[in-house]
mmCIF file of C-alpha atoms in Angstrom:
data_model
loop_
_atom_site.group_PDB
_atom_site.id
_atom_site.type_symbol
_atom_site.label_atom_id
_atom_site.label_comp_id
_atom_site.label_asym_id
_atom_site.label_seq_id
_atom_site.Cartn_x
_atom_site.Cartn_y
_atom_site.Cartn_z
ATOM 1 C CA MET A 1301 -19.776 3.454 83.896
ATOM 2 C CA LYS A 1302 -20.087 4.834 80.371
ATOM 3 C CA LYS A 1303 -17.909 7.814 79.700
ATOM 4 C CA ILE A 1304 -19.753 10.876 78.398
ATOM 5 C CA ARG A 1305 -18.165 12.503 75.413
ATOM 6 C CA VAL A 1306 -18.342 16.177 75.004
ATOM 7 C CA SER A 1307 -18.067 17.513 71.466
ATOM 8 C CA LEU A 1308 -15.444 20.129 70.513
ATOM 9 C CA LEU A 1309 -18.164 22.609 69.704
ATOM 10 C CA THR A 1310 -19.647 22.289 73.208
ATOM 11 C CA LYS A 1311 -16.229 22.674 74.775
ATOM 12 C CA VAL A 1312 -15.652 25.866 72.636
ATOM 13 C CA VAL A 1313 -19.027 27.344 73.572
ATOM 14 C CA ILE A 1314 -18.311 26.712 77.251
ATOM 15 C CA ALA A 1315 -14.871 28.241 76.927
ATOM 16 C CA ILE A 1316 -16.321 31.349 75.317
ATOM 17 C CA ALA A 1317 -18.969 31.709 78.004
ATOM 18 C CA ALA A 1318 -16.521 30.971 80.850
ATOM 19 C CA GLY A 1319 -13.986 33.591 79.475
ATOM 20 C CA VAL A 1320 -16.759 36.240 79.337
ATOM 21 C CA LEU A 1321 -17.989 35.309 82.814
ATOM 22 C CA PHE A 1322 -14.704 35.104 84.646
ATOM 23 C CA GLY A 1323 -13.471 38.209 82.909
ATOM 24 C CA GLN A 1324 -16.002 40.185 84.882
ATOM 25 C CA PHE A 1325 -14.295 39.623 88.270
ATOM 26 C CA LEU A 1326 -11.103 37.507 87.956
ATOM 27 C CA PRO A 1327 -8.100 39.570 89.327
ATOM 28 C CA GLY A 1328 -5.595 40.575 86.712
ATOM 29 C CA GLY A 1329 -2.777 38.666 88.261
ATOM 30 C CA ILE A 1330 -4.669 35.433 87.944
ATOM 31 C CA ALA A 1331 -5.888 36.282 84.425
ATOM 32 C CA ARG A 1332 -2.296 36.778 83.366
ATOM 33 C CA ILE A 1333 -1.692 33.099 84.149
ATOM 34 C CA PHE A 1334 -4.010 32.132 81.288
ATOM 35 C CA VAL A 1335 -2.549 34.882 79.103
ATOM 36 C CA THR A 1336 0.824 33.314 79.669
ATOM 37 C CA PHE A 1337 -0.567 29.889 78.670
ATOM 38 C CA ASN A 1338 -1.985 31.546 75.585
ATOM 39 C CA SER A 1339 1.450 32.912 74.705
ATOM 40 C CA LEU A 1340 3.063 29.579 75.107
ATOM 41 C CA PHE A 1341 0.366 27.656 73.187
ATOM 42 C CA GLY A 1342 0.264 30.261 70.410
ATOM 43 C CA ASN A 1343 4.069 30.063 69.892
ATOM 44 C CA PHE A 1344 3.868 26.294 69.859
ATOM 45 C CA LEU A 1345 1.011 26.485 67.278
ATOM 46 C CA SER A 1346 3.201 28.813 65.128
ATOM 47 C CA PHE A 1347 5.970 26.201 65.356
ATOM 48 C CA SER A 1348 3.569 23.328 64.482
ATOM 49 C CA ILE A 1349 1.915 25.004 61.445
ATOM 50 C CA PRO A 1350 4.742 24.151 58.890
ATOM 51 C CA LEU A 1351 4.820 20.642 60.228
ATOM 52 C CA ILE A 1352 1.140 20.306 59.988
ATOM 53 C CA ILE A 1353 1.168 21.466 56.419
ATOM 54 C CA LEU A 1354 4.074 19.119 55.474
ATOM 55 C CA GLY A 1355 2.487 16.187 57.333
ATOM 56 C CA LEU A 1356 -1.033 16.503 56.009
ATOM 57 C CA VAL A 1357 -0.827 18.089 52.519
ATOM 58 C CA THR A 1358 2.165 15.951 51.209
ATOM 59 C CA PRO A 1359 0.559 12.534 51.578
ATOM 60 C CA ALA A 1360 -2.875 13.869 50.533
ATOM 61 C CA ILE A 1361 -1.543 15.079 47.142
ATOM 62 C CA GLY A 1362 0.581 11.907 46.830
ATOM 63 C CA ASP A 1363 -2.464 9.719 47.360
ATOM 64 C CA LEU A 1364 -4.231 11.426 44.455
ATOM 65 C CA GLY A 1365 -1.930 9.662 42.078
ATOM 66 C CA LYS A 1366 -3.152 6.133 43.111
ATOM 67 C CA GLY A 1367 -5.301 4.808 40.393
ATOM 68 C CA ALA A 1368 -4.760 7.884 38.458
ATOM 69 C CA GLY A 1369 -6.690 8.206 35.220
ATOM 70 C CA LYS A 1370 -8.915 10.375 33.181
ATOM 71 C CA LEU A 1371 -11.892 10.062 35.651
ATOM 72 C CA LEU A 1372 -9.691 10.937 38.630
ATOM 73 C CA LEU A 1373 -8.459 14.124 36.836
ATOM 74 C CA ILE A 1374 -11.993 15.043 35.875
ATOM 75 C CA THR A 1375 -13.337 14.546 39.336
ATOM 76 C CA ALA A 1376 -10.357 16.371 40.975
ATOM 77 C CA LEU A 1377 -10.780 19.406 38.662
ATOM 78 C CA ILE A 1378 -14.556 19.626 39.252
ATOM 79 C CA ALA A 1379 -14.018 19.363 43.006
ATOM 80 C CA TYR A 1380 -11.311 22.019 42.955
ATOM 81 C CA GLY A 1381 -13.496 24.281 40.733
ATOM 82 C CA SER A 1382 -16.450 23.853 43.053
ATOM 83 C CA THR A 1383 -14.271 24.662 46.078
ATOM 84 C CA VAL A 1384 -12.705 27.767 44.512
ATOM 85 C CA PHE A 1385 -16.072 28.935 43.220
ATOM 86 C CA SER A 1386 -17.404 28.736 46.760
ATOM 87 C CA GLY A 1387 -14.606 30.923 47.872
ATOM 88 C CA PHE A 1388 -15.171 33.647 45.297
ATOM 89 C CA PHE A 1389 -18.883 33.478 45.771
ATOM 90 C CA THR A 1390 -18.387 33.986 49.479
ATOM 91 C CA PHE A 1391 -16.064 36.847 48.822
ATOM 92 C CA LEU A 1392 -18.395 38.614 46.484
ATOM 93 C CA SER A 1393 -21.403 37.980 48.838
ATOM 94 C CA GLY A 1394 -19.417 39.092 51.914
ATOM 95 C CA SER A 1395 -18.205 42.263 50.198
ATOM 96 C CA ALA A 1396 -21.838 43.204 49.621
ATOM 97 C CA ILE A 1397 -23.125 42.210 53.036
ATOM 98 C CA PHE A 1398 -20.399 42.482 55.823
ATOM 99 C CA PRO A 1399 -19.611 46.241 55.455
ATOM 100 C CA HIS A 1400 -23.262 47.089 56.204
ATOM 101 C CA ILE A 1401 -23.707 44.698 59.257
ATOM 102 C CA LEU A 1402 -20.277 44.617 60.836
ATOM 103 C CA PRO A 1403 -18.914 47.619 62.786
ATOM 104 C CA THR A 1404 -15.562 49.027 61.750
ATOM 105 C CA ASN A 1405 -12.915 50.899 63.728
ATOM 106 C CA THR A 1406 -13.785 48.951 66.868
ATOM 107 C CA GLU A 1407 -11.440 47.932 69.584
ATOM 108 C CA LEU A 1408 -10.523 44.942 67.408
ATOM 109 C CA THR A 1409 -8.327 47.301 65.284
ATOM 110 C CA ALA A 1410 -5.789 47.128 68.160
ATOM 111 C CA MET A 1411 -5.412 43.371 67.652
ATOM 112 C CA GLU A 1412 -2.332 43.987 65.565
ATOM 113 C CA ASN A 1413 -0.566 45.242 68.703
ATOM 114 C CA PRO A 1414 -2.527 43.503 71.542
ATOM 115 C CA GLU A 1415 0.209 44.253 74.050
ATOM 116 C CA ASP A 1416 -0.823 47.894 73.932
ATOM 117 C CA PHE A 1417 -4.228 47.381 75.498
ATOM 118 C CA MET A 1418 -4.533 43.717 76.696
ATOM 119 C CA LEU A 1419 -2.949 41.845 79.516
ATOM 120 C CA THR A 1420 0.566 40.559 78.825
ATOM 121 C CA PRO A 1421 2.023 37.194 79.738
ATOM 122 C CA TYR A 1422 4.344 36.838 82.707
ATOM 123 C CA PHE A 1423 6.974 35.408 80.392
ATOM 124 C CA VAL A 1424 7.522 34.509 76.704
ATOM 125 C CA VAL A 1425 9.234 31.398 75.266
ATOM 126 C CA ASN A 1426 10.158 31.828 71.621
ATOM 127 C CA MET A 1427 9.593 28.753 69.481
ATOM 128 C CA PRO A 1428 10.814 29.503 65.998
ATOM 129 C CA PRO A 1429 9.414 27.193 63.239
ATOM 130 C CA LEU A 1430 11.736 24.970 61.284
ATOM 131 C CA MET A 1431 10.589 26.716 58.032
ATOM 132 C CA ASP A 1432 8.198 29.454 56.997
ATOM 133 C CA VAL A 1433 4.740 28.575 55.768
ATOM 134 C CA MET A 1434 5.320 29.271 52.040
ATOM 135 C CA THR A 1435 8.369 26.987 52.145
ATOM 136 C CA ALA A 1436 6.321 24.261 53.740
ATOM 137 C CA LEU A 1437 3.527 24.674 51.161
ATOM 138 C CA LEU A 1438 6.005 24.530 48.212
ATOM 139 C CA LEU A 1439 7.791 21.565 49.646
ATOM 140 C CA SER A 1440 4.557 19.700 50.244
ATOM 141 C CA PHE A 1441 3.419 20.326 46.648
ATOM 142 C CA THR A 1442 6.772 19.294 45.241
ATOM 143 C CA ILE A 1443 7.141 16.064 47.281
ATOM 144 C CA GLY A 1444 3.387 15.232 46.998
ATOM 145 C CA LEU A 1445 3.425 15.561 43.162
ATOM 146 C CA GLY A 1446 6.592 13.503 43.068
ATOM 147 C CA LEU A 1447 5.054 10.742 45.189
ATOM 148 C CA SER A 1448 2.064 10.499 42.943
ATOM 149 C CA ASN A 1449 4.358 9.902 39.919
ATOM 150 C CA ILE A 1450 6.860 7.340 41.202
ATOM 151 C CA ALA A 1451 6.527 3.607 41.735
ATOM 152 C CA GLY A 1452 8.605 3.469 44.997
ATOM 153 C CA THR A 1453 6.820 3.360 48.209
ATOM 154 C CA THR A 1454 9.570 4.029 50.834
ATOM 155 C CA LEU A 1455 9.169 7.819 50.946
ATOM 156 C CA ARG A 1456 5.396 7.552 50.667
ATOM 157 C CA ASP A 1457 5.339 5.163 53.635
ATOM 158 C CA SER A 1458 7.598 7.639 55.593
ATOM 159 C CA PHE A 1459 5.187 10.414 54.932
ATOM 160 C CA THR A 1460 2.262 8.246 55.874
ATOM 161 C CA ASP A 1461 3.857 7.595 59.220
ATOM 162 C CA PHE A 1462 4.681 11.304 59.600
ATOM 163 C CA LYS A 1463 1.050 12.073 58.854
ATOM 164 C CA GLU A 1464 0.059 9.734 61.736
ATOM 165 C CA ILE A 1465 2.373 11.705 64.023
ATOM 166 C CA ILE A 1466 0.896 14.977 62.985
ATOM 167 C CA ILE A 1467 -2.666 13.701 63.436
ATOM 168 C CA LYS A 1468 -1.723 12.497 66.926
ATOM 169 C CA LEU A 1469 -0.299 16.013 67.658
ATOM 170 C CA ILE A 1470 -3.529 17.555 66.519
ATOM 171 C CA GLU A 1471 -5.789 15.021 68.256
ATOM 172 C CA VAL A 1472 -3.882 14.639 71.532
ATOM 173 C CA VAL A 1473 -2.218 18.071 72.117
ATOM 174 C CA ILE A 1474 -3.720 20.883 69.986
ATOM 175 C CA ILE A 1475 -7.418 20.068 69.885
ATOM 176 C CA PRO A 1476 -7.773 19.283 73.686
ATOM 177 C CA LEU A 1477 -5.896 22.536 74.500
ATOM 178 C CA LEU A 1478 -7.861 24.746 72.099
ATOM 179 C CA PRO A 1479 -10.828 25.291 74.445
ATOM 180 C CA LEU A 1480 -8.394 26.543 77.142
ATOM 181 C CA HIS A 1481 -6.658 28.759 74.611
ATOM 182 C CA ILE A 1482 -9.973 30.250 73.475
ATOM 183 C CA PHE A 1483 -10.970 30.727 77.123
ATOM 184 C CA GLY A 1484 -7.893 32.750 77.696
ATOM 185 C CA ILE A 1485 -8.499 34.862 74.510
ATOM 186 C CA PHE A 1486 -12.066 35.748 75.567
ATOM 187 C CA LEU A 1487 -10.981 36.254 79.136
ATOM 188 C CA ASN A 1488 -8.360 38.758 78.021
ATOM 189 C CA MET A 1489 -10.854 40.448 75.647
ATOM 190 C CA THR A 1490 -13.450 40.796 78.400
ATOM 191 C CA VAL A 1491 -10.904 42.367 80.700
ATOM 192 C CA SER A 1492 -10.012 44.850 77.978
ATOM 193 C CA GLY A 1493 -13.701 45.652 77.434
ATOM 194 C CA GLN A 1494 -14.276 44.591 73.830
ATOM 195 C CA VAL A 1495 -15.879 41.206 74.137
ATOM 196 C CA MET A 1496 -19.495 42.229 73.284
ATOM 197 C CA SER A 1497 -18.574 43.576 69.882
ATOM 198 C CA ILE A 1498 -16.833 40.203 69.108
ATOM 199 C CA ILE A 1499 -19.853 38.056 70.306
ATOM 200 C CA THR A 1500 -22.234 40.288 68.227
ATOM 201 C CA MET A 1501 -20.001 39.771 65.144
ATOM 202 C CA PHE A 1502 -20.016 36.000 65.714
ATOM 203 C CA LEU A 1503 -23.848 35.827 65.614
ATOM 204 C CA LYS A 1504 -24.136 38.046 62.476
ATOM 205 C CA VAL A 1505 -21.552 36.053 60.534
ATOM 206 C CA ILE A 1506 -23.016 32.650 61.464
ATOM 207 C CA ILE A 1507 -26.399 33.746 60.140
ATOM 208 C CA VAL A 1508 -24.876 35.076 56.869
ATOM 209 C CA ILE A 1509 -22.844 31.926 56.362
ATOM 210 C CA PHE A 1510 -25.775 29.585 56.934
ATOM 211 C CA ALA A 1511 -27.829 31.531 54.262
ATOM 212 C CA LEU A 1512 -24.833 31.411 51.834
ATOM 213 C CA HIS A 1513 -24.556 27.577 52.426
ATOM 214 C CA VAL A 1514 -28.168 27.123 51.307
ATOM 215 C CA LEU A 1515 -27.568 29.338 48.223
ATOM 216 C CA LEU A 1516 -24.419 27.406 47.335
ATOM 217 C CA LEU A 1517 -26.102 24.110 47.512
ATOM 218 C CA LEU A 1518 -29.001 25.447 45.266
ATOM 219 C CA ILE A 1519 -26.380 26.618 42.713
ATOM 220 C CA GLN A 1520 -24.367 23.340 42.791
ATOM 221 C CA PHE A 1521 -27.507 21.209 42.250
ATOM 222 C CA THR A 1522 -28.959 23.558 39.607
ATOM 223 C CA ILE A 1523 -25.693 23.148 37.639
ATOM 224 C CA ALA A 1524 -25.732 19.331 38.179
ATOM 225 C CA GLY A 1525 -29.449 19.119 37.125
ATOM 226 C CA ALA A 1526 -28.723 21.059 34.041
ATOM 227 C CA ILE A 1527 -25.814 19.000 33.014
ATOM 228 C CA ALA A 1528 -27.585 15.635 33.772
ATOM 229 C CA GLY A 1529 -30.959 16.744 32.644
ATOM 230 C CA LYS A 1530 -32.505 16.026 36.059
ATOM 231 C CA ASN A 1531 -34.716 18.003 38.513
ATOM 232 C CA PRO A 1532 -32.237 19.857 40.711
ATOM 233 C CA LEU A 1533 -34.614 20.228 43.672
ATOM 234 C CA ARG A 1534 -35.335 16.451 43.595
ATOM 235 C CA LEU A 1535 -31.568 15.722 43.560
ATOM 236 C CA LEU A 1536 -31.055 18.048 46.520
ATOM 237 C CA LYS A 1537 -34.005 16.618 48.418
ATOM 238 C CA ASN A 1538 -32.589 13.064 47.984
ATOM 239 C CA MET A 1539 -29.234 14.178 49.538
ATOM 240 C CA LEU A 1540 -30.887 15.627 52.714
ATOM 241 C CA PRO A 1541 -30.324 12.346 54.692
ATOM 242 C CA ALA A 1542 -26.534 12.867 54.064
ATOM 243 C CA TYR A 1543 -26.811 16.504 55.201
ATOM 244 C CA ALA A 1544 -28.631 15.423 58.410
ATOM 245 C CA THR A 1545 -26.018 12.681 59.140
ATOM 246 C CA ALA A 1546 -23.160 15.180 58.661
ATOM 247 C CA LEU A 1547 -24.806 17.610 61.021
ATOM 248 C CA GLY A 1548 -24.729 14.867 63.696
ATOM 249 C CA THR A 1549 -21.356 13.325 63.046
ATOM 250 C CA GLN A 1550 -19.436 16.482 61.956
ATOM 251 C CA SER A 1551 -17.390 14.120 59.783
ATOM 252 C CA SER A 1552 -17.226 13.777 56.037
ATOM 253 C CA ALA A 1553 -15.712 10.297 56.413
ATOM 254 C CA ALA A 1554 -18.374 8.935 58.791
ATOM 255 C CA THR A 1555 -21.080 10.172 56.330
ATOM 256 C CA ILE A 1556 -19.637 8.387 53.281
ATOM 257 C CA PRO A 1557 -22.105 5.365 53.488
ATOM 258 C CA VAL A 1558 -25.109 7.627 53.615
ATOM 259 C CA THR A 1559 -23.766 9.980 50.900
ATOM 260 C CA LEU A 1560 -23.000 6.963 48.707
ATOM 261 C CA ALA A 1561 -26.532 5.488 49.156
ATOM 262 C CA GLN A 1562 -28.153 8.832 48.377
ATOM 263 C CA ALA A 1563 -25.996 9.433 45.249
ATOM 264 C CA VAL A 1564 -27.065 6.027 43.869
ATOM 265 C CA LYS A 1565 -30.670 7.040 44.703
ATOM 266 C CA ASN A 1566 -30.086 10.065 42.489
ATOM 267 C CA GLY A 1567 -29.357 7.732 39.534
ATOM 268 C CA VAL A 1568 -25.583 7.734 39.794
ATOM 269 C CA ARG A 1569 -24.231 4.246 38.763
ATOM 270 C CA GLU A 1570 -22.955 2.338 41.745
ATOM 271 C CA ASN A 1571 -19.361 2.018 40.542
ATOM 272 C CA ILE A 1572 -19.147 5.820 39.746
ATOM 273 C CA ALA A 1573 -20.514 6.624 43.185
ATOM 274 C CA ILE A 1574 -18.104 4.219 44.873
ATOM 275 C CA PHE A 1575 -15.232 6.081 43.203
ATOM 276 C CA THR A 1576 -16.548 9.680 43.364
ATOM 277 C CA VAL A 1577 -18.015 9.913 46.846
ATOM 278 C CA PRO A 1578 -14.940 8.904 48.944
ATOM 279 C CA LEU A 1579 -12.661 10.925 46.729
ATOM 280 C CA CYS A 1580 -14.801 14.065 47.045
ATOM 281 C CA ALA A 1581 -14.949 13.551 50.821
ATOM 282 C CA THR A 1582 -11.213 14.118 50.655
ATOM 283 C CA ILE A 1583 -10.819 16.832 48.161
ATOM 284 C CA HIS A 1584 -14.050 18.711 47.920
ATOM 285 C CA LEU A 1585 -14.612 21.168 50.844
ATOM 286 C CA ALA A 1586 -16.753 23.935 49.367
ATOM 287 C CA GLY A 1587 -18.536 24.437 52.719
ATOM 288 C CA SER A 1588 -15.378 24.661 54.747
ATOM 289 C CA THR A 1589 -13.849 27.043 52.267
ATOM 290 C CA MET A 1590 -17.019 29.236 52.584
ATOM 291 C CA LYS A 1591 -16.650 29.407 56.330
ATOM 292 C CA ILE A 1592 -12.930 30.187 56.276
ATOM 293 C CA VAL A 1593 -13.184 32.936 53.672
ATOM 294 C CA ALA A 1594 -16.269 34.554 55.297
ATOM 295 C CA CYS A 1595 -14.737 34.426 58.820
ATOM 296 C CA ALA A 1596 -11.477 35.869 57.555
ATOM 297 C CA MET A 1597 -13.307 38.757 55.808
ATOM 298 C CA ALA A 1598 -15.426 39.460 58.887
ATOM 299 C CA ILE A 1599 -12.417 39.554 61.270
ATOM 300 C CA MET A 1600 -10.449 41.762 58.842
ATOM 301 C CA ILE A 1601 -13.307 44.174 58.505
ATOM 302 C CA MET A 1602 -13.727 44.335 62.270
ATOM 303 C CA ALA A 1603 -10.003 44.870 62.662
ATOM 304 C CA GLY A 1604 -10.124 47.771 60.166
ATOM 305 C CA GLU A 1605 -7.962 45.902 57.662
ATOM 306 C CA PRO A 1606 -8.517 46.358 53.852
ATOM 307 C CA VAL A 1607 -10.475 43.421 52.232
ATOM 308 C CA THR A 1608 -9.632 43.570 48.545
ATOM 309 C CA PHE A 1609 -10.028 41.112 45.638
ATOM 310 C CA SER A 1610 -6.241 41.081 44.974
ATOM 311 C CA ASN A 1611 -5.324 39.763 48.398
ATOM 312 C CA PHE A 1612 -8.224 37.289 48.654
ATOM 313 C CA SER A 1613 -7.989 35.923 45.138
ATOM 314 C CA GLY A 1614 -4.553 34.239 45.804
ATOM 315 C CA PHE A 1615 -5.715 33.167 49.207
ATOM 316 C CA ILE A 1616 -8.809 31.388 47.802
ATOM 317 C CA MET A 1617 -6.799 29.621 45.078
ATOM 318 C CA MET A 1618 -4.216 28.401 47.598
ATOM 319 C CA LEU A 1619 -6.958 27.457 50.075
ATOM 320 C CA GLY A 1620 -8.604 25.225 47.582
ATOM 321 C CA ILE A 1621 -5.379 23.165 47.332
ATOM 322 C CA THR A 1622 -4.648 23.256 51.050
ATOM 323 C CA MET A 1623 -8.153 21.897 51.907
ATOM 324 C CA VAL A 1624 -7.264 18.477 50.512
ATOM 325 C CA ALA A 1625 -5.405 17.864 53.810
ATOM 326 C CA ALA A 1626 -8.410 18.620 56.018
ATOM 327 C CA PRO A 1627 -10.860 15.648 56.056
ATOM 328 C CA GLY A 1628 -10.583 12.987 58.713
ATOM 329 C CA VAL A 1629 -8.711 15.214 61.118
ATOM 330 C CA PRO A 1630 -10.702 16.951 63.855
ATOM 331 C CA GLY A 1631 -10.604 20.702 63.158
ATOM 332 C CA GLY A 1632 -8.335 19.763 60.164
ATOM 333 C CA ALA A 1633 -9.696 22.369 57.730
ATOM 334 C CA ILE A 1634 -8.975 25.392 59.985
ATOM 335 C CA MET A 1635 -5.651 23.815 61.060
ATOM 336 C CA ALA A 1636 -4.535 23.362 57.450
ATOM 337 C CA ALA A 1637 -5.672 26.907 56.699
ATOM 338 C CA LEU A 1638 -3.804 28.623 59.545
ATOM 339 C CA GLY A 1639 -0.556 28.760 57.587
ATOM 340 C CA ILE A 1640 -1.955 30.725 54.654
ATOM 341 C CA LEU A 1641 -3.997 32.880 56.900
ATOM 342 C CA GLN A 1642 -0.807 33.811 58.554
ATOM 343 C CA SER A 1643 1.354 34.204 55.464
ATOM 344 C CA MET A 1644 -1.099 35.665 52.955
ATOM 345 C CA LEU A 1645 -3.624 37.598 55.152
ATOM 346 C CA GLY A 1646 -1.327 38.493 58.021
ATOM 347 C CA PHE A 1647 -3.292 36.886 60.863
ATOM 348 C CA ASN A 1648 -1.512 36.984 64.194
ATOM 349 C CA GLU A 1649 -2.027 34.484 67.045
ATOM 350 C CA THR A 1650 -4.965 36.348 68.516
ATOM 351 C CA LEU A 1651 -6.803 36.704 65.159
ATOM 352 C CA GLN A 1652 -6.000 32.949 64.434
ATOM 353 C CA ALA A 1653 -7.696 32.053 67.770
ATOM 354 C CA LEU A 1654 -10.781 34.060 66.852
ATOM 355 C CA MET A 1655 -10.802 32.229 63.474
ATOM 356 C CA ILE A 1656 -10.663 28.836 65.185
ATOM 357 C CA ALA A 1657 -13.466 29.786 67.584
ATOM 358 C CA LEU A 1658 -15.728 31.190 64.906
ATOM 359 C CA TYR A 1659 -14.937 28.297 62.527
ATOM 360 C CA ILE A 1660 -15.737 25.589 65.135
ATOM 361 C CA ALA A 1661 -18.957 27.259 66.061
ATOM 362 C CA MET A 1662 -20.214 26.316 62.491
ATOM 363 C CA ASP A 1663 -18.238 23.126 61.986
ATOM 364 C CA SER A 1664 -21.289 20.757 61.496
ATOM 365 C CA PHE A 1665 -22.888 23.104 58.983
ATOM 366 C CA GLY A 1666 -19.762 23.244 56.847
ATOM 367 C CA THR A 1667 -19.319 19.461 56.918
ATOM 368 C CA ALA A 1668 -22.987 18.985 55.887
ATOM 369 C CA CYS A 1669 -22.572 21.433 52.964
ATOM 370 C CA ASN A 1670 -19.335 19.592 51.890
ATOM 371 C CA VAL A 1671 -20.991 16.143 51.706
ATOM 372 C CA THR A 1672 -24.193 17.337 50.197
ATOM 373 C CA GLY A 1673 -22.232 18.981 47.435
ATOM 374 C CA ASP A 1674 -20.407 15.652 46.902
ATOM 375 C CA GLY A 1675 -23.781 14.321 45.603
ATOM 376 C CA ALA A 1676 -23.954 17.030 42.945
ATOM 377 C CA ILE A 1677 -20.415 16.158 41.799
ATOM 378 C CA ALA A 1678 -21.305 12.518 41.599
ATOM 379 C CA VAL A 1679 -24.170 13.276 39.215
ATOM 380 C CA VAL A 1680 -21.944 15.437 36.965
ATOM 381 C CA VAL A 1681 -19.202 12.834 36.857
ATOM 382 C CA ASP A 1682 -21.665 10.050 36.106
ATOM 383 C CA LYS A 1683 -22.921 12.079 33.121
ATOM 384 C CA ILE A 1684 -19.456 12.951 31.841
ATOM 385 C CA ALA A 1685 -18.342 9.316 32.194
ATOM 386 C CA GLY A 1686 -21.090 8.335 29.720
ATOM 387 C CA LYS A 1687 -22.750 5.007 29.125
ATOM 388 C CA ASN A 1688 -19.595 3.334 27.860
ATOM 389 C CA THR A 1689 -18.081 3.433 31.344
ATOM 390 C CA PRO A 1690 -18.921 0.102 33.082
#
């Protein structure tokens, strides 16, 4: 009998619906069992975040040094610039839109001290992390840059093995338990009487982000078309098969063959496309960055927290670097971002869980935006490389 696979998005939607439903009648004593699990899982996630950063970011940065050259540097800078532009574009757009469509001073303002109004766990087990998030980030950058500039392979191989351990941790432990964690969060919020405001916020944010995705792609291909002297709408139209494939697979890596073929169809030389597309699938996550920034802004506005350019500018710049660890790992983008959400924006466990749920609800759209934008970068790199590049 063929085993039926259920996508993570489906599991998350079921978890949210079940949390809202069971929260209507489940006795408080039973509900606290799930709240206790949430406490344990949340503490374990806090323990894991520095390890996830160290295990994913370090080898990702180290691998950028392989075959390093002028074209690699150019492509990496363009990809980073596109990702950061997406973050600031989202911030400015969200600042103009979200205050008018999202309610403030709601029950979510109490999320900073959820124990004051939500069910509490039966017991708490502290799981202190080995290092704080900023230490893990700095250590990852230091070691990763070092690995990209040395000839030895022993340490690189060690971090490659460590990356495999972290990927197993995410795939076998964290991702399978996420739906249960999200179920517990929405169960607790339903019991506390604030779930409807959260659901309404989800729908509004999803609509805004989808519209911003379309605008971002139009901007990316308008710039690419202007640089290459080509029709931007035709370039974008040719990339639509890659967009559709990414919607179905929810994976940048799985979409590479289609993205590659469509980039060549756009006139990109095959050797440039073969170099650019897989690299951008690793380091260019403009769509994912847009989702994370928009979701973080929405949750902070709902929680009554100040959303300022000063606190988001550093967050966006750091997010652009952290995103290189995300591709190829289920839920990798939001997992890699949890550390800086915690350290730079002050997100606690409950707000992180809301971020995860909201992010996963749009996971396929973000991936589709990422890979489609890769086609625009390929066109630009092909133009910059010039006719002298074989």
